[in-house]
Amino acid sequence: MTNSNIFTSPIYSVSEDGSGIAKCDGYTVFVKGAVIGDECKIEITKRNKTYGFGKLLEVIKPSPSRVEPICPQFHACGGCTLLHTDYDTQLKIKRETVLNALTRIGGFEDIFVHDTTPSVPNFNYRNKSQYPVGGSVNDVKIGFYAPRSHNVVNSASCAIENPDARIILDAFRAWMEKYRIAPYNEAEHKGTIRHIYSRSGESIMVVIVSRTREIEQLDELKNTLLNLKLSKPIGGIVVNINSQKTNTILGKYDYTIYGEKFIYAKIEEITYKVNYKSFFQVNPYTTNLLYKKALELCALTGSETVFDLYCGIGTISLFLAKGAKKVIGVEIVPEAIEDARENAKLNNIENAEFYCGAAEDVCPPLIKAGEKADVVVVDPPRKGCDEKLIDAIGKMHPDKIVYVSCNVATLARDAKLLREKYGYEMKDAFPFDQFPHSTHIECVALLTNSICVEVI
Ligand code: SAH
């Protein structure tokens, strides 16, 4: 008996979640676990109108790009969805994804996408690790959420974490078990410990996210952590209180049980103070290359006013300040703006100003008050720029816009708007592999405008 749901197909490409894409008589089927270049036997398990999902029954002929995933939790975790694909192929997939998005969504038909800049190394690269805590007092689980759920799965190791983060996690788990500290129970909104998070720069900081303000045996925990053999000293241990029933990890209130709420981190010759609540790029091996590319594309001569929108702790602003007349940074998180202002002082940079608020709200009145940027850098979160901001930038008519993007779909959408409404062109794009083994892509692109507009 034949089953019309079973077919064989090559894997042609890779979807946003790392699934292989197969074709069954022209019908697109997404297959978890399949690698680009595999020849597979697949069973369609779910059909939608224009595409379906399939189960990988057999790899008939493995792709030359297929490798054994080095993580035992590869199938359970859902973080490193490309771990079964060799690194060179991952880089090619990312370049191709950027090209597809810019041509299909953005309509940039002649765009040139450069080779993806690799991360060296591409394992154990993360400077920040954040683990959810669950299970019960008798069976503490610390690790990751099972895909599309909030069930915490224990993790014994992680291929991309910082080795110090693992040492901290193991000590933390032992402390919870020894003193029977209750993990947070999301369904019942009971228990105590929600997350454990560490971030590494010149020193390491540890953040314990708790539902309750009081946690028992904190002194013991502090002593344990301070006695660990880590590659750097611990600079701070913070308790963050998140008593809300929410998916947001961090709460508003906190207190330190040791040291500071921030660490220092260095990128090239600039030292940054990074509050634990502020955004900071997670891959220190490519971040400097990414920022250097942004600086190169700005091609500053020293006479320019630069807007750095979505500036975080002033990372890119301070990178650019030495080459510009003035930099204006805008960022929505108050702690990050405080860091940005301090970072300017720390690095003796006097030509950088920072404003706190949503870029789309802060920029229009700034421009109205007479500020005019020659160069605008935007580095928005995944949802991209607000259209109000695109309009404010377009009407201000800077010579250059340097777009740093962590989501190429919104880069394509925003660049299209800037081209159609304001005449900005984009000739090439530079992908950076900030997130090896996942499908996430960081990308920098330069938008220029040769149309001369009378600014009213
Ligand atoms: N350029 C920085 C930060 C980039 S991440 C760096 O490379 O380190 C994006 C930043 O945008 C985050 O700091 C986030 O807090 C901020 N953000 C999010 N929405 C915003 C908005 N509407 N206006 C201004 N900043 C925003």
mmCIF file of N, CA, C and O and ligand atoms in Angstrom, residues 278-281 287 290-291 308-317 330-333 336 357-360 378-381 383-384 386 404 406 442, ligand 1:
data_model
loop_
_atom_site.group_PDB
_atom_site.id
_atom_site.type_symbol
_atom_site.label_atom_id
_atom_site.label_comp_id
_atom_site.label_asym_id
_atom_site.label_seq_id
_atom_site.Cartn_x
_atom_site.Cartn_y
_atom_site.Cartn_z
ATOM 1 N N SER A 278 21.142 46.359 30.683
ATOM 2 C CA SER A 278 21.344 46.957 29.364
ATOM 3 C C SER A 278 21.689 45.907 28.320
ATOM 4 O O SER A 278 22.324 44.900 28.618
ATOM 5 N N PHE A 279 21.309 46.229 27.084
ATOM 6 C CA PHE A 279 21.692 45.367 25.968
ATOM 7 C C PHE A 279 23.196 45.474 25.716
ATOM 8 O O PHE A 279 23.760 46.562 25.750
ATOM 9 N N PHE A 280 23.820 44.363 25.448
ATOM 10 C CA PHE A 280 25.222 44.356 25.030
ATOM 11 C C PHE A 280 25.385 43.170 24.096
ATOM 12 O O PHE A 280 24.892 42.075 24.392
ATOM 13 N N GLN A 281 26.042 43.378 22.951
ATOM 14 C CA GLN A 281 26.189 42.280 21.980
ATOM 15 C C GLN A 281 26.778 41.053 22.678
ATOM 16 O O GLN A 281 27.699 41.188 23.486
ATOM 17 N N THR A 287 31.756 41.343 17.473
ATOM 18 C CA THR A 287 31.189 42.680 17.721
ATOM 19 C C THR A 287 32.152 43.776 17.260
ATOM 20 O O THR A 287 31.740 44.737 16.609
ATOM 21 N N LEU A 290 31.983 44.076 13.568
ATOM 22 C CA LEU A 290 30.706 44.683 13.165
ATOM 23 C C LEU A 290 30.758 46.209 13.327
ATOM 24 O O LEU A 290 30.393 46.970 12.433
ATOM 25 N N TYR A 291 31.240 46.653 14.472
ATOM 26 C CA TYR A 291 31.298 48.095 14.732
ATOM 27 C C TYR A 291 32.321 48.779 13.819
ATOM 28 O O TYR A 291 32.112 49.895 13.376
ATOM 29 N N ASP A 308 23.011 58.282 16.510
ATOM 30 C CA ASP A 308 23.097 56.835 16.740
ATOM 31 C C ASP A 308 21.813 56.429 17.446
ATOM 32 O O ASP A 308 21.667 56.633 18.652
ATOM 33 N N LEU A 309 20.872 55.898 16.669
ATOM 34 C CA LEU A 309 19.545 55.605 17.223
ATOM 35 C C LEU A 309 19.471 54.139 17.658
ATOM 36 O O LEU A 309 20.002 53.277 16.974
ATOM 37 N N TYR A 310 18.809 53.911 18.783
ATOM 38 C CA TYR A 310 18.806 52.607 19.452
ATOM 39 C C TYR A 310 20.238 52.346 19.946
ATOM 40 O O TYR A 310 20.846 51.318 19.634
ATOM 41 N N CYS A 311 20.784 53.293 20.689
ATOM 42 C CA CYS A 311 22.223 53.291 20.959
ATOM 43 C C CYS A 311 22.633 52.421 22.136
ATOM 44 O O CYS A 311 23.829 52.233 22.368
ATOM 45 N N GLY A 312 21.666 51.869 22.909
ATOM 46 C CA GLY A 312 22.063 51.049 24.056
ATOM 47 C C GLY A 312 22.948 51.851 25.002
ATOM 48 O O GLY A 312 22.666 53.009 25.329
ATOM 49 N N ILE A 313 24.054 51.274 25.410
ATOM 50 C CA ILE A 313 24.960 51.942 26.353
ATOM 51 C C ILE A 313 25.980 52.838 25.637
ATOM 52 O O ILE A 313 27.010 53.187 26.186
ATOM 53 N N GLY A 314 25.655 53.180 24.391
ATOM 54 C CA GLY A 314 26.519 54.105 23.640
ATOM 55 C C GLY A 314 27.631 53.401 22.902
ATOM 56 O O GLY A 314 28.609 54.031 22.473
ATOM 57 N N THR A 315 27.493 52.093 22.720
ATOM 58 C CA THR A 315 28.556 51.308 22.086
ATOM 59 C C THR A 315 29.001 51.911 20.749
ATOM 60 O O THR A 315 30.158 52.272 20.582
ATOM 61 N N ILE A 316 28.052 52.016 19.821
ATOM 62 C CA ILE A 316 28.424 52.511 18.490
ATOM 63 C C ILE A 316 28.714 54.019 18.569
ATOM 64 O O ILE A 316 29.669 54.512 17.961
ATOM 65 N N SER A 317 27.928 54.742 19.369
ATOM 66 C CA SER A 317 28.118 56.214 19.488
ATOM 67 C C SER A 317 29.572 56.536 19.814
ATOM 68 O O SER A 317 30.184 57.409 19.193
ATOM 69 N N VAL A 330 20.286 57.948 21.017
ATOM 70 C CA VAL A 330 18.921 57.858 21.559
ATOM 71 C C VAL A 330 18.631 56.405 21.912
ATOM 72 O O VAL A 330 18.903 55.505 21.106
ATOM 73 N N GLU A 331 18.053 56.205 23.085
ATOM 74 C CA GLU A 331 17.825 54.839 23.581
ATOM 75 C C GLU A 331 16.660 54.865 24.570
ATOM 76 O O GLU A 331 16.506 55.819 25.329
ATOM 77 N N ILE A 332 15.888 53.775 24.596
ATOM 78 C CA ILE A 332 14.656 53.757 25.400
ATOM 79 C C ILE A 332 14.880 53.300 26.849
ATOM 80 O O ILE A 332 14.096 53.644 27.733
ATOM 81 N N VAL A 333 15.936 52.530 27.120
ATOM 82 C CA VAL A 333 16.135 51.998 28.479
ATOM 83 C C VAL A 333 16.932 52.993 29.332
ATOM 84 O O VAL A 333 18.079 53.320 29.000
ATOM 85 N N ALA A 336 20.453 52.093 30.432
ATOM 86 C CA ALA A 336 21.418 52.072 29.327
ATOM 87 C C ALA A 336 21.896 53.501 29.038
ATOM 88 O O ALA A 336 23.086 53.733 28.807
ATOM 89 N N GLY A 357 14.450 57.773 25.507
ATOM 90 C CA GLY A 357 13.079 57.724 25.004
ATOM 91 C C GLY A 357 13.040 56.889 23.751
ATOM 92 O O GLY A 357 14.077 56.422 23.271
ATOM 93 N N ALA A 358 11.822 56.704 23.225
ATOM 94 C CA ALA A 358 11.696 55.964 21.970
ATOM 95 C C ALA A 358 12.238 56.843 20.848
ATOM 96 O O ALA A 358 11.918 58.035 20.786
ATOM 97 N N ALA A 359 13.048 56.267 19.980
ATOM 98 C CA ALA A 359 13.678 57.054 18.902
ATOM 99 C C ALA A 359 12.623 57.779 18.071
ATOM 100 O O ALA A 359 12.816 58.934 17.679
ATOM 101 N N GLU A 360 11.470 57.109 17.855
ATOM 102 C CA GLU A 360 10.418 57.713 17.022
ATOM 103 C C GLU A 360 9.755 58.913 17.710
ATOM 104 O O GLU A 360 9.164 59.762 17.059
ATOM 105 N N VAL A 378 21.244 53.375 12.615
ATOM 106 C CA VAL A 378 20.137 52.763 13.368
ATOM 107 C C VAL A 378 20.511 51.314 13.662
ATOM 108 O O VAL A 378 21.117 50.647 12.830
ATOM 109 N N ASP A 379 20.168 50.875 14.857
ATOM 110 C CA ASP A 379 20.457 49.493 15.271
ATOM 111 C C ASP A 379 19.272 48.989 16.088
ATOM 112 O O ASP A 379 19.375 48.750 17.285
ATOM 113 N N PRO A 380 18.103 48.861 15.407
ATOM 114 C CA PRO A 380 16.872 48.554 16.158
ATOM 115 C C PRO A 380 16.774 47.097 16.593
ATOM 116 O O PRO A 380 17.513 46.253 16.073
ATOM 117 N N PRO A 381 15.852 46.793 17.518
ATOM 118 C CA PRO A 381 15.574 45.387 17.840
ATOM 119 C C PRO A 381 14.903 44.693 16.650
ATOM 120 O O PRO A 381 14.677 45.325 15.613
ATOM 121 N N LYS A 383 12.063 43.995 15.612
ATOM 122 C CA LYS A 383 10.886 44.527 14.898
ATOM 123 C C LYS A 383 11.235 45.680 13.965
ATOM 124 O O LYS A 383 10.384 46.151 13.211
ATOM 125 N N GLY A 384 12.462 46.128 13.952
ATOM 126 C CA GLY A 384 12.880 47.164 13.015
ATOM 127 C C GLY A 384 12.475 48.554 13.476
ATOM 128 O O GLY A 384 12.118 48.769 14.639
ATOM 129 N N ASP A 386 10.285 52.088 13.643
ATOM 130 C CA ASP A 386 8.927 52.582 13.565
ATOM 131 C C ASP A 386 8.820 53.478 12.318
ATOM 132 O O ASP A 386 9.744 54.226 12.011
ATOM 133 N N VAL A 404 22.268 48.830 11.064
ATOM 134 C CA VAL A 404 22.773 47.609 11.704
ATOM 135 C C VAL A 404 21.533 46.815 12.107
ATOM 136 O O VAL A 404 20.682 47.328 12.839
ATOM 137 N N CYS A 406 19.437 43.073 13.242
ATOM 138 C CA CYS A 406 19.482 41.694 13.724
ATOM 139 C C CYS A 406 18.322 40.899 13.127
ATOM 140 O O CYS A 406 18.058 39.780 13.546
ATOM 141 N N GLU A 442 23.218 38.901 11.911
ATOM 142 C CA GLU A 442 23.433 40.332 12.075
ATOM 143 C C GLU A 442 23.908 40.844 10.710
ATOM 144 O O GLU A 442 24.652 40.145 10.010
HETATM 145 N N1 SAH B 1 23.492 49.837 19.364
HETATM 146 C C1 SAH B 1 23.509 49.147 20.621
HETATM 147 C C2 SAH B 1 22.170 48.549 21.024
HETATM 148 C C3 SAH B 1 21.438 47.768 19.955
HETATM 149 S S1 SAH B 1 20.134 46.723 20.530
HETATM 150 C C4 SAH B 1 24.595 48.105 20.652
HETATM 151 O O1 SAH B 1 25.096 47.690 19.599
HETATM 152 O O2 SAH B 1 24.992 47.697 21.736
HETATM 153 C C5 SAH B 1 18.730 47.703 20.332
HETATM 154 C C6 SAH B 1 18.526 48.720 21.398
HETATM 155 O O3 SAH B 1 17.336 49.442 21.090
HETATM 156 C C7 SAH B 1 18.317 48.176 22.807
HETATM 157 O O4 SAH B 1 19.220 48.805 23.673
HETATM 158 C C8 SAH B 1 16.862 48.563 23.151
HETATM 159 O O5 SAH B 1 16.696 48.873 24.521
HETATM 160 C C9 SAH B 1 16.656 49.774 22.288
HETATM 161 N N2 SAH B 1 15.295 50.135 21.894
HETATM 162 C C10 SAH B 1 14.247 49.313 21.675
HETATM 163 N N3 SAH B 1 13.193 50.012 21.195
HETATM 164 C C11 SAH B 1 13.594 51.303 21.100
HETATM 165 C C12 SAH B 1 12.966 52.516 20.652
HETATM 166 N N4 SAH B 1 11.712 52.511 20.190
HETATM 167 N N5 SAH B 1 13.689 53.640 20.668
HETATM 168 C C13 SAH B 1 14.967 53.661 21.130
HETATM 169 N N6 SAH B 1 15.612 52.549 21.565
HETATM 170 C C14 SAH B 1 14.935 51.388 21.553
#
